[in-house]
XYZ file of N, CA, C and O in Angstrom:
840
model
N 307.320 -0.597 241.027
C 308.303 -1.613 240.663
C 307.850 -3.004 241.135
O 307.901 -3.978 240.388
N 307.407 -3.072 242.389
C 306.974 -4.365 242.916
C 305.682 -4.833 242.245
O 305.506 -6.023 241.991
N 304.787 -3.900 241.947
C 303.558 -4.280 241.261
C 303.843 -4.810 239.865
O 303.232 -5.782 239.415
N 304.784 -4.174 239.185
C 305.166 -4.634 237.848
C 305.785 -6.026 237.914
O 305.517 -6.888 237.069
N 306.621 -6.254 238.939
C 307.234 -7.562 239.118
C 306.183 -8.623 239.391
O 306.228 -9.734 238.831
N 305.217 -8.295 240.242
C 304.146 -9.229 240.563
C 303.304 -9.537 239.329
O 302.949 -10.698 239.076
N 303.003 -8.523 238.547
C 302.198 -8.719 237.334
C 302.945 -9.585 236.329
O 302.352 -10.490 235.707
N 304.238 -9.346 236.166
C 305.028 -10.141 235.231
C 305.092 -11.598 235.675
O 304.946 -12.519 234.854
N 305.283 -11.811 236.965
C 305.301 -13.176 237.481
C 303.979 -13.878 237.260
O 303.944 -15.057 236.882
N 302.876 -13.150 237.467
C 301.550 -13.734 237.277
C 301.307 -14.103 235.819
O 300.617 -15.092 235.523
N 301.862 -13.334 234.901
C 301.731 -13.634 233.475
C 302.564 -14.861 233.096
O 302.151 -15.685 232.266
N 303.723 -14.991 233.710
C 304.630 -16.089 233.379
C 304.130 -17.440 233.877
O 304.441 -18.476 233.273
N 303.377 -17.457 234.973
C 302.913 -18.727 235.546
C 302.099 -19.537 234.533
O 302.427 -20.704 234.265
N 301.018 -18.993 233.953
C 300.268 -19.793 232.983
C 301.077 -20.133 231.732
O 300.845 -21.174 231.103
N 302.036 -19.284 231.374
C 302.902 -19.585 230.235
C 303.716 -20.845 230.507
O 303.830 -21.741 229.651
N 304.287 -20.916 231.701
C 305.058 -22.095 232.068
C 304.198 -23.340 232.124
O 304.604 -24.416 231.650
N 303.004 -23.223 232.667
C 302.114 -24.368 232.749
C 301.683 -24.816 231.359
O 301.486 -25.997 231.121
N 301.541 -23.877 230.429
C 301.175 -24.222 229.054
C 302.282 -25.040 228.392
O 302.015 -26.025 227.687
N 303.544 -24.645 228.621
C 304.665 -25.417 228.089
C 304.665 -26.834 228.672
O 304.893 -27.813 227.958
N 304.442 -26.940 229.975
C 304.474 -28.248 230.625
C 303.349 -29.156 230.134
O 303.520 -30.376 230.056
N 302.191 -28.578 229.804
C 301.043 -29.372 229.374
C 301.054 -29.670 227.883
O 300.349 -30.571 227.425
N 301.849 -28.923 227.118
C 301.885 -29.106 225.662
C 302.571 -30.427 225.308
O 303.394 -30.941 226.076
N 302.255 -30.997 224.159
C 302.901 -32.249 223.733
C 304.314 -32.015 223.228
O 304.622 -32.196 222.051
N 305.186 -31.588 224.128
C 306.571 -31.251 223.775
C 307.578 -32.130 224.508
O 308.754 -31.801 224.570
N 307.112 -33.230 225.093
C 308.016 -34.155 225.748
C 308.780 -33.543 226.906
O 308.308 -32.639 227.588
N 310.008 -34.035 227.106
C 310.832 -33.571 228.215
C 311.243 -32.115 228.031
O 311.416 -31.384 229.008
N 311.393 -31.692 226.794
C 311.743 -30.300 226.527
C 310.663 -29.364 227.055
O 310.944 -28.367 227.725
N 309.407 -29.664 226.750
C 308.306 -28.841 227.246
C 308.196 -28.865 228.748
O 307.955 -27.830 229.382
N 308.396 -30.068 229.333
C 308.345 -30.170 230.793
C 309.400 -29.283 231.431
O 309.126 -28.534 232.375
N 310.634 -29.361 230.929
C 311.721 -28.585 231.519
C 311.500 -27.089 231.334
O 311.789 -26.293 232.233
N 310.978 -26.699 230.178
C 310.689 -25.282 229.963
C 309.659 -24.796 230.976
O 309.818 -23.737 231.593
N 308.589 -25.567 231.170
C 307.572 -25.198 232.149
C 308.112 -25.173 233.557
O 307.810 -24.267 234.347
N 308.924 -26.165 233.892
C 309.529 -26.254 235.224
C 310.425 -25.052 235.493
O 310.334 -24.404 236.543
N 311.280 -24.721 234.533
C 312.215 -23.621 234.734
C 311.511 -22.262 234.793
O 311.891 -21.389 235.565
N 310.473 -22.089 233.979
C 309.719 -20.836 234.044
C 309.111 -20.671 235.435
O 309.106 -19.581 236.015
N 308.614 -21.781 236.007
C 307.975 -21.719 237.323
C 308.968 -21.363 238.420
O 308.765 -20.394 239.167
N 310.066 -22.138 238.538
C 310.947 -21.975 239.706
C 312.021 -20.920 239.533
O 312.481 -20.323 240.519
N 312.459 -20.680 238.289
C 313.617 -19.824 238.093
C 313.308 -18.491 237.427
O 314.175 -17.619 237.382
N 312.082 -18.321 236.911
C 311.733 -17.065 236.253
C 310.527 -16.416 236.928
O 310.605 -15.294 237.432
N 309.389 -17.111 236.950
C 308.185 -16.542 237.568
C 308.350 -16.374 239.076
O 307.959 -15.347 239.642
N 308.922 -17.385 239.743
C 309.033 -17.350 241.209
C 309.785 -16.130 241.733
O 309.317 -15.477 242.671
N 310.969 -15.783 241.198
C 311.653 -14.593 241.727
C 310.871 -13.300 241.505
O 310.892 -12.412 242.357
N 310.175 -13.187 240.380
C 309.359 -11.991 240.145
C 308.215 -11.925 241.153
O 307.925 -10.856 241.711
N 307.559 -13.062 241.391
C 306.465 -13.087 242.362
C 306.980 -12.794 243.769
O 306.364 -12.029 244.520
N 308.109 -13.402 244.130
C 308.667 -13.201 245.469
C 309.037 -11.745 245.698
O 308.786 -11.187 246.776
N 309.628 -11.126 244.693
C 309.980 -9.708 244.826
C 308.729 -8.844 244.906
O 308.685 -7.861 245.661
N 307.709 -9.236 244.159
C 306.474 -8.457 244.161
C 305.745 -8.464 245.491
O 305.088 -7.483 245.844
N 305.857 -9.564 246.235
C 305.146 -9.659 247.516
C 306.068 -9.413 248.710
O 305.618 -9.469 249.860
N 307.344 -9.157 248.459
C 308.310 -8.979 249.552
C 307.892 -7.865 250.501
O 307.548 -6.769 250.074
N 307.886 -8.180 251.789
C 307.549 -7.197 252.807
C 306.067 -6.986 253.023
O 305.677 -6.249 253.940
N 305.228 -7.635 252.234
C 303.781 -7.483 252.378
C 303.231 -8.587 253.282
O 303.960 -9.484 253.704
N 301.941 -8.520 253.539
C 301.328 -9.559 254.380
C 301.244 -10.898 253.663
O 300.920 -11.915 254.273
N 301.525 -10.917 252.361
C 301.518 -12.164 251.593
C 302.904 -12.794 251.502
O 303.062 -13.863 250.932
N 303.900 -12.121 252.059
C 305.286 -12.610 252.002
C 305.452 -13.734 253.027
O 305.389 -13.498 254.233
N 305.697 -14.983 252.569
C 305.826 -16.095 253.535
C 307.019 -15.935 254.469
O 306.963 -16.346 255.627
N 308.102 -15.331 253.982
C 309.270 -15.134 254.847
C 308.994 -14.096 255.919
O 309.583 -14.130 257.003
N 308.101 -13.168 255.636
C 307.727 -12.152 256.616
C 306.765 -12.731 257.649
O 306.833 -12.407 258.841
N 305.880 -13.612 257.205
C 304.878 -14.208 258.107
C 305.472 -15.302 258.980
O 305.105 -15.434 260.145
N 306.372 -16.097 258.420
C 306.946 -17.232 259.167
C 308.475 -17.211 259.051
O 309.081 -18.118 258.475
N 309.127 -16.184 259.609
C 310.583 -16.043 259.441
C 311.394 -17.177 260.043
O 312.505 -17.449 259.585
N 310.863 -17.830 261.072
C 311.612 -18.917 261.701
C 311.598 -20.189 260.863
O 312.459 -21.060 261.018
N 310.613 -20.295 259.984
C 310.460 -21.503 259.160
C 310.987 -21.270 257.746
O 311.738 -22.083 257.200
N 310.583 -20.167 257.143
C 310.964 -19.870 255.756
C 312.339 -19.208 255.751
O 312.477 -17.990 255.617
N 313.361 -20.030 255.962
C 314.745 -19.564 255.957
C 315.426 -20.040 254.672
O 315.009 -21.037 254.071
N 316.470 -19.348 254.227
C 317.079 -19.682 252.931
C 317.527 -21.132 252.788
O 317.175 -21.808 251.821
N 318.319 -21.626 253.735
C 318.850 -22.979 253.593
C 317.757 -24.030 253.706
O 317.772 -25.041 252.987
N 316.792 -23.807 254.597
C 315.686 -24.751 254.731
C 314.868 -24.818 253.451
O 314.506 -25.898 252.967
N 314.579 -23.672 252.855
C 313.792 -23.648 251.633
C 314.576 -24.182 250.437
O 314.002 -24.742 249.507
N 315.900 -24.035 250.474
C 316.723 -24.637 249.436
C 316.614 -26.153 249.473
O 316.530 -26.813 248.432
N 316.586 -26.710 250.682
C 316.427 -28.160 250.826
C 315.036 -28.609 250.395
O 314.874 -29.669 249.786
N 314.021 -27.789 250.706
C 312.662 -28.108 250.267
C 312.603 -28.164 248.742
O 312.042 -29.095 248.156
N 313.215 -27.175 248.097
C 313.199 -27.181 246.627
C 313.980 -28.365 246.069
O 313.574 -28.974 245.075
N 315.091 -28.710 246.696
C 315.866 -29.873 246.245
C 315.001 -31.131 246.254
O 314.975 -31.892 245.281
N 314.283 -31.354 247.356
C 313.437 -32.546 247.470
C 312.326 -32.520 246.424
O 312.068 -33.526 245.753
N 311.678 -31.368 246.273
C 310.580 -31.252 245.313
C 311.067 -31.521 243.892
O 310.468 -32.308 243.147
N 312.159 -30.885 243.510
C 312.668 -31.012 242.138
C 313.125 -32.437 241.842
O 312.753 -33.025 240.822
N 313.921 -33.018 242.715
C 314.431 -34.360 242.448
C 313.317 -35.401 242.520
O 313.323 -36.368 241.743
N 312.368 -35.227 243.422
C 311.273 -36.187 243.544
C 310.448 -36.253 242.261
O 310.158 -37.340 241.750
N 310.088 -35.094 241.713
C 309.239 -35.073 240.521
C 309.981 -35.504 239.261
O 309.351 -35.683 238.211
N 311.298 -35.670 239.341
C 312.031 -36.148 238.174
C 312.366 -37.628 238.256
O 313.113 -38.141 237.412
N 311.826 -38.321 239.232
C 311.895 -39.779 239.217
C 311.073 -40.278 238.030
O 309.944 -39.828 237.818
N 311.614 -41.194 237.226
C 310.900 -41.642 236.024
C 309.469 -42.120 236.286
O 308.566 -41.850 235.488
N 309.240 -42.823 237.397
C 307.892 -43.326 237.683
C 306.905 -42.179 237.897
O 305.766 -42.220 237.411
N 307.338 -41.137 238.616
C 306.453 -39.991 238.831
C 306.279 -39.184 237.556
O 305.208 -38.639 237.296
N 307.328 -39.088 236.737
C 307.200 -38.382 235.467
C 306.144 -39.042 234.590
O 305.372 -38.371 233.909
N 306.112 -40.372 234.574
C 305.112 -41.083 233.779
C 303.707 -40.769 234.272
O 302.798 -40.502 233.477
N 303.515 -40.773 235.588
C 302.197 -40.470 236.154
C 301.765 -39.049 235.805
O 300.623 -38.806 235.424
N 302.696 -38.107 235.921
C 302.377 -36.712 235.608
C 301.996 -36.553 234.149
O 301.075 -35.812 233.799
N 302.709 -37.267 233.281
C 302.474 -37.123 231.852
C 301.137 -37.715 231.415
O 300.599 -37.331 230.376
N 300.614 -38.602 232.223
C 299.360 -39.264 231.848
C 298.140 -38.745 232.599
O 297.013 -39.017 232.205
N 298.351 -37.998 233.683
C 297.231 -37.550 234.510
C 297.275 -36.032 234.706
O 298.201 -35.515 235.329
N 296.299 -35.314 234.183
C 296.275 -33.850 234.309
C 296.336 -33.350 235.749
O 296.978 -32.335 236.031
N 295.673 -34.067 236.670
C 295.695 -33.632 238.066
C 297.101 -33.720 238.637
O 297.544 -32.824 239.372
N 297.834 -34.785 238.289
C 299.211 -34.919 238.754
C 300.082 -33.805 238.182
O 300.962 -33.273 238.867
N 299.827 -33.423 236.932
C 300.568 -32.322 236.320
C 300.309 -31.012 237.068
O 301.238 -30.239 237.332
N 299.053 -30.784 237.434
C 298.701 -29.578 238.170
C 299.409 -29.541 239.522
O 299.954 -28.502 239.925
N 299.415 -30.673 240.226
C 300.068 -30.744 241.532
C 301.571 -30.520 241.387
O 302.195 -29.788 242.172
N 302.165 -31.132 240.362
C 303.600 -30.982 240.142
C 303.978 -29.527 239.890
O 304.871 -28.981 240.543
N 303.292 -28.890 238.952
C 303.628 -27.518 238.611
C 303.360 -26.558 239.776
O 304.119 -25.611 239.997
N 302.301 -26.812 240.527
C 302.014 -25.985 241.702
C 303.115 -26.137 242.742
O 303.538 -25.158 243.374
N 303.606 -27.354 242.935
C 304.659 -27.579 243.926
C 305.965 -26.919 243.486
O 306.708 -26.377 244.312
N 306.254 -26.942 242.182
C 307.440 -26.234 241.684
C 307.336 -24.738 241.987
O 308.285 -24.112 242.456
N 306.184 -24.168 241.683
C 305.998 -22.734 241.883
C 306.083 -22.357 243.356
O 306.751 -21.384 243.730
N 305.408 -23.120 244.212
C 305.415 -22.832 245.648
C 306.826 -22.944 246.219
O 307.280 -22.075 246.971
N 307.538 -24.011 245.842
C 308.917 -24.179 246.338
C 309.800 -23.035 245.874
O 310.631 -22.524 246.636
N 309.620 -22.608 244.620
C 310.414 -21.507 244.103
C 310.131 -20.198 244.812
O 311.054 -19.467 245.186
N 308.854 -19.893 245.022
C 308.486 -18.643 245.702
C 309.001 -18.648 247.138
O 309.506 -17.630 247.638
N 308.882 -19.779 247.819
C 309.371 -19.867 249.197
C 310.874 -19.605 249.266
O 311.356 -18.872 250.144
N 311.634 -20.202 248.342
C 313.076 -20.009 248.368
C 313.452 -18.559 248.061
O 314.224 -17.942 248.796
N 312.892 -18.008 246.981
C 313.253 -16.637 246.626
C 312.775 -15.636 247.681
O 313.455 -14.643 247.952
N 311.626 -15.896 248.306
C 311.162 -15.030 249.392
C 312.121 -15.079 250.572
O 312.431 -14.057 251.192
N 312.596 -16.287 250.873
C 313.504 -16.450 252.010
C 314.817 -15.716 251.796
O 315.345 -15.089 252.718
N 315.353 -15.754 250.579
C 316.667 -15.147 250.371
C 316.601 -13.622 250.247
O 317.624 -12.950 250.416
N 315.424 -13.075 249.978
C 315.310 -11.619 249.880
C 315.410 -10.943 251.235
O 315.675 -9.750 251.334
N 315.169 -11.694 252.315
C 315.279 -11.120 253.655
C 313.974 -10.519 254.134
O 313.040 -10.316 253.364
N 313.891 -10.258 255.420
C 312.677 -9.711 256.027
C 313.045 -8.621 257.023
O 314.169 -8.540 257.507
N 312.071 -7.802 257.332
C 312.286 -6.780 258.368
C 312.474 -7.439 259.724
O 313.257 -6.988 260.549
N 311.724 -8.533 259.953
C 311.765 -9.199 261.255
C 313.085 -9.959 261.436
O 313.747 -9.867 262.455
N 313.461 -10.737 260.397
C 314.626 -11.604 260.529
C 315.948 -10.917 260.279
O 316.997 -11.489 260.543
N 315.915 -9.707 259.749
C 317.172 -9.038 259.439
C 317.585 -9.314 258.022
O 318.106 -10.385 257.714
N 317.317 -8.398 257.121
C 317.540 -8.629 255.696
C 318.993 -8.984 255.394
O 319.271 -9.885 254.612
N 319.932 -8.284 256.009
C 321.344 -8.514 255.691
C 321.782 -9.907 256.088
O 322.425 -10.627 255.317
N 321.436 -10.334 257.296
C 321.830 -11.652 257.764
C 321.201 -12.752 256.906
O 321.851 -13.730 256.551
N 319.927 -12.594 256.574
C 319.246 -13.610 255.787
C 319.790 -13.649 254.366
O 319.855 -14.703 253.750
N 320.162 -12.502 253.825
C 320.701 -12.495 252.473
C 322.077 -13.149 252.427
O 322.478 -13.710 251.408
N 322.823 -13.083 253.511
C 324.116 -13.766 253.563
C 323.918 -15.277 253.427
O 324.604 -15.942 252.646
N 322.972 -15.820 254.178
C 322.686 -17.246 254.035
C 321.946 -17.514 252.728
O 322.019 -18.614 252.181
N 321.273 -16.488 252.204
C 320.586 -16.626 250.918
C 321.553 -16.858 249.782
O 321.249 -17.588 248.832
N 322.718 -16.232 249.845
C 323.746 -16.456 248.821
C 324.128 -17.939 248.792
O 324.199 -18.559 247.725
N 324.368 -18.505 249.966
C 324.723 -19.922 250.049
C 323.582 -20.795 249.539
O 323.809 -21.792 248.838
N 322.344 -20.414 249.877
C 321.185 -21.202 249.453
C 321.030 -21.197 247.940
O 320.757 -22.230 247.321
N 321.206 -20.035 247.319
C 321.070 -19.948 245.865
C 322.192 -20.706 245.160
O 321.954 -21.375 244.151
N 323.408 -20.611 245.665
C 324.508 -21.339 245.055
C 324.337 -22.847 245.232
O 324.652 -23.628 244.322
N 323.829 -23.277 246.386
C 323.538 -24.692 246.605
C 322.471 -25.171 245.621
O 322.591 -26.258 245.033
N 321.439 -24.355 245.427
C 320.383 -24.722 244.495
C 320.911 -24.796 243.073
O 320.557 -25.702 242.303
N 321.774 -23.855 242.716
C 322.393 -23.889 241.391
C 323.190 -25.175 241.200
O 323.154 -25.793 240.121
N 323.876 -25.620 242.246
C 324.681 -26.835 242.151
C 323.817 -28.068 241.946
O 324.115 -28.908 241.095
N 322.731 -28.180 242.699
C 321.928 -29.394 242.535
C 321.126 -29.366 241.227
O 320.864 -30.407 240.624
N 320.775 -28.163 240.749
C 320.142 -28.051 239.430
C 321.128 -28.462 238.338
O 320.769 -29.158 237.381
N 322.377 -28.029 238.474
C 323.414 -28.394 237.511
C 323.628 -29.897 237.491
O 323.722 -30.512 236.420
N 323.691 -30.492 238.691
C 323.900 -31.933 238.788
C 322.747 -32.699 238.149
O 322.969 -33.630 237.354
N 321.518 -32.314 238.468
C 320.371 -33.026 237.915
C 320.297 -32.834 236.400
O 320.041 -33.785 235.654
N 320.515 -31.595 235.943
C 320.491 -31.351 234.504
C 321.552 -32.167 233.779
O 321.307 -32.702 232.694
N 322.746 -32.267 234.378
C 323.818 -33.050 233.768
C 323.484 -34.539 233.760
O 323.727 -35.236 232.761
N 322.926 -35.040 234.852
C 322.553 -36.459 234.907
C 321.508 -36.795 233.840
O 321.578 -37.840 233.186
N 320.544 -35.894 233.674
C 319.495 -36.127 232.670
C 320.056 -35.995 231.255
O 319.805 -36.838 230.382
N 320.833 -34.943 231.031
C 321.332 -34.687 229.692
C 322.408 -35.646 229.227
O 322.534 -35.904 228.025
N 323.207 -36.189 230.162
C 324.320 -37.056 229.791
C 324.025 -38.541 229.992
O 324.905 -39.376 229.749
N 322.828 -38.879 230.422
C 322.472 -40.291 230.611
C 322.614 -41.038 229.284
O 322.198 -40.532 228.233
N 323.207 -42.237 229.302
C 323.450 -42.963 228.039
C 322.199 -43.602 227.445
O 322.225 -44.084 226.310
N 321.122 -43.637 228.199
C 319.881 -44.235 227.701
C 318.706 -43.357 228.109
O 318.804 -42.569 229.057
N 317.592 -43.473 227.419
C 316.419 -42.666 227.776
C 315.868 -43.039 229.153
O 315.634 -44.209 229.442
N 315.710 -42.041 229.998
C 315.077 -42.235 231.303
C 313.593 -41.912 231.247
O 312.826 -42.355 232.096
N 313.209 -41.115 230.254
C 311.830 -40.656 230.129
C 311.334 -40.905 228.703
O 310.792 -40.018 228.046
N 311.535 -42.132 228.214
C 311.187 -42.449 226.832
C 309.720 -42.182 226.542
O 309.343 -41.769 225.440
N 308.864 -42.399 227.548
C 307.427 -42.232 227.342
C 307.066 -40.785 227.042
O 306.044 -40.500 226.421
N 307.919 -39.834 227.459
C 307.572 -38.433 227.267
C 307.731 -38.011 225.815
O 306.975 -37.184 225.307
N 308.726 -38.548 225.112
C 308.904 -38.223 223.699
C 307.892 -38.972 222.846
O 307.444 -38.486 221.813
N 307.521 -40.166 223.301
C 306.597 -40.987 222.528
C 305.141 -40.576 222.736
O 304.324 -40.647 221.828
N 304.822 -40.145 223.951
C 303.433 -39.827 224.275
C 303.404 -38.757 225.347
O 303.846 -38.981 226.458
N 302.941 -37.573 225.000
C 302.871 -36.478 225.952
C 301.434 -36.032 226.089
O 300.828 -35.569 225.128
N 300.853 -36.201 227.270
C 299.470 -35.817 227.479
C 298.506 -36.604 226.619
O 297.416 -36.138 226.269
N 298.896 -37.834 226.245
C 298.015 -38.654 225.432
C 298.202 -38.439 223.941
O 297.514 -39.051 223.131
N 299.143 -37.595 223.540
C 299.390 -37.312 222.127
C 300.873 -37.463 221.833
O 301.711 -37.190 222.692
N 301.235 -37.873 220.610
C 302.663 -37.961 220.269
C 303.329 -36.609 220.406
O 302.749 -35.576 220.069
N 304.547 -36.593 220.939
C 305.287 -35.338 221.060
C 305.504 -34.751 219.664
O 305.788 -35.459 218.708
N 305.373 -33.433 219.534
C 305.353 -32.804 218.222
C 306.708 -32.254 217.781
O 306.825 -31.739 216.678
N 307.742 -32.366 218.633
C 309.012 -31.744 218.261
C 309.863 -32.602 217.329
O 310.869 -32.142 216.806
N 309.502 -33.860 217.125
C 310.213 -34.702 216.171
C 311.501 -35.312 216.675
O 312.219 -35.967 215.910
N 311.837 -35.130 217.955
C 313.059 -35.698 218.516
C 312.801 -37.115 218.994
O 311.688 -37.453 219.410
N 313.853 -37.949 218.953
C 313.688 -39.265 219.561
C 313.824 -39.132 221.073
O 314.129 -38.047 221.590
N 313.618 -40.228 221.784
C 313.549 -40.164 223.249
C 314.842 -39.644 223.868
O 314.810 -38.830 224.798
N 315.992 -40.099 223.372
C 317.262 -39.669 223.963
C 317.555 -38.210 223.628
O 318.013 -37.447 224.486
N 317.281 -37.792 222.409
C 317.492 -36.388 222.033
C 316.588 -35.465 222.842
O 317.009 -34.389 223.279
N 315.349 -35.896 223.035
C 314.398 -35.118 223.834
C 314.912 -34.946 225.258
O 314.876 -33.850 225.831
N 315.425 -36.019 225.813
C 315.950 -35.984 227.180
C 317.196 -35.110 227.264
O 317.354 -34.326 228.209
N 318.083 -35.220 226.294
C 319.312 -34.420 226.290
C 319.010 -32.930 226.202
O 319.594 -32.119 226.928
N 318.074 -32.574 225.339
C 317.718 -31.162 225.212
C 317.025 -30.659 226.475
O 317.227 -29.520 226.893
N 316.227 -31.517 227.108
C 315.609 -31.148 228.375
C 316.647 -30.860 229.443
O 316.526 -29.905 230.216
N 317.705 -31.676 229.494
C 318.790 -31.429 230.438
C 319.501 -30.116 230.168
O 319.868 -29.392 231.091
N 319.663 -29.781 228.891
C 320.299 -28.512 228.521
C 319.447 -27.330 228.985
O 319.966 -26.331 229.478
N 318.131 -27.444 228.836
C 317.229 -26.378 229.280
C 317.381 -26.149 230.784
O 317.455 -25.008 231.257
N 317.456 -27.237 231.549
C 317.627 -27.098 232.994
C 318.948 -26.424 233.323
O 319.015 -25.538 234.200
N 320.012 -26.811 232.628
C 321.323 -26.227 232.891
C 321.370 -24.744 232.532
O 321.873 -23.923 233.296
N 320.826 -24.403 231.366
C 320.950 -23.030 230.875
C 320.041 -22.053 231.606
O 320.406 -20.901 231.820
N 318.852 -22.503 231.981
C 317.894 -21.596 232.616
C 317.942 -21.720 234.139
O 318.166 -20.740 234.851
N 317.722 -22.930 234.637
C 317.631 -23.122 236.082
C 318.930 -22.865 236.817
O 319.015 -21.995 237.686
N 319.970 -23.616 236.447
C 321.246 -23.462 237.142
C 321.788 -22.044 236.988
O 322.289 -21.449 237.943
N 321.646 -21.486 235.783
C 322.168 -20.136 235.551
C 321.411 -19.089 236.354
O 322.006 -18.157 236.894
N 320.090 -19.233 236.455
C 319.278 -18.265 237.184
C 319.697 -18.187 238.653
O 319.915 -17.099 239.196
N 319.852 -19.331 239.296
C 320.220 -19.342 240.713
C 321.665 -18.895 240.915
O 321.972 -18.216 241.900
N 322.542 -19.276 239.985
C 323.943 -18.875 240.112
C 324.085 -17.361 239.960
O 324.756 -16.708 240.767
N 323.429 -16.807 238.954
C 323.487 -15.355 238.750
C 322.834 -14.618 239.913
O 323.332 -13.596 240.389
N 321.698 -15.153 240.388
C 321.033 -14.552 241.542
C 321.926 -14.555 242.770
O 322.007 -13.557 243.506
N 322.629 -15.663 242.993
C 323.530 -15.748 244.134
C 324.684 -14.766 244.030
O 325.044 -14.104 245.007
N 325.249 -14.652 242.829
C 326.356 -13.711 242.636
C 325.895 -12.259 242.793
O 326.603 -11.431 243.370
N 324.693 -11.959 242.273
C 324.170 -10.599 242.394
C 323.938 -10.243 243.856
O 324.266 -9.133 244.306
N 323.382 -11.181 244.625
C 323.151 -10.930 246.040
C 324.468 -10.795 246.797
O 324.601 -9.971 247.701
N 325.460 -11.592 246.414
C 326.770 -11.501 247.060
C 327.403 -10.137 246.788
O 327.953 -9.501 247.699
N 327.297 -9.667 245.537
C 327.833 -8.351 245.206
C 327.155 -7.243 245.995
O 327.820 -6.344 246.516
N 325.809 -7.315 246.109
C 325.088 -6.314 246.877
C 325.433 -6.356 248.346
O 325.563 -5.310 249.006
N 325.625 -7.563 248.872
C 325.969 -7.715 250.288
C 327.356 -7.146 250.581
O 327.560 -6.446 251.573
N 328.310 -7.432 249.702
C 329.667 -6.918 249.888
C 329.693 -5.391 249.787
O 330.418 -4.718 250.536
N 328.900 -4.847 248.880
C 328.848 -3.402 248.729
C 328.263 -2.742 249.976
O 328.754 -1.719 250.452
N 327.207 -3.373 250.536
C 326.579 -2.836 251.746
C 327.545 -2.864 252.922
O 327.665 -1.880 253.667
N 328.246 -3.969 253.069
C 329.187 -4.084 254.198
C 330.370 -3.157 254.025
O 330.910 -2.611 254.994
N 330.793 -2.950 252.777
C 331.895 -2.025 252.520
C 331.503 -0.594 252.854
O 332.271 0.160 253.463
N 330.254 -0.238 252.491
C 329.771 1.106 252.791
C 329.644 1.300 254.298
O 329.951 2.382 254.840
N 329.206 0.245 254.997
C 329.055 0.343 256.452
C 330.408 0.512 257.141
O 330.568 1.288 258.078
N 331.380 -0.268 256.626
C 332.728 -0.194 257.214
C 333.351 1.186 256.973
O 334.076 1.719 257.819
């Protein structure tokens, strides 16, 4: 089961990076971003959970749910500043760094909320529920700000993506609005559902113990 999860996550990583690098404007960027942090990352984290490659197992005092949630918040909001988005869209190396940071932040967070043998899986998963719901909230807020903005914040992405005109045919504001919808539907939903699933499992475990 864990090997299958790890393999699926490994397959999804280049898929997400391909979307981010394609001339698809903000829509492509958001698809790549969401695949990295909200789809590939949980599969990878589950695949390495409890192994010597599990960051939460190696550094339980540092890789904690709430701390990693804050790390992901900073990473996600920082890379969506319009000035940094322009740099990423024009420089392949910046794109590589951005996508790698999304993936690393996602794996760290999902690894932290899964719990460890050292830190106590039940206790860490309790704070993991809060971390996932917090992440869902800030993803929702950012997606809403991007999607409901009255003017284009990333006009250059619809006009020129990776040095080529965006191929989806949307204008700058439509491209941005659809990108915000992608973040809301995939990112916010993934963390919210993950948080609820973990909460249900935690309540069931405590009920059985009682």
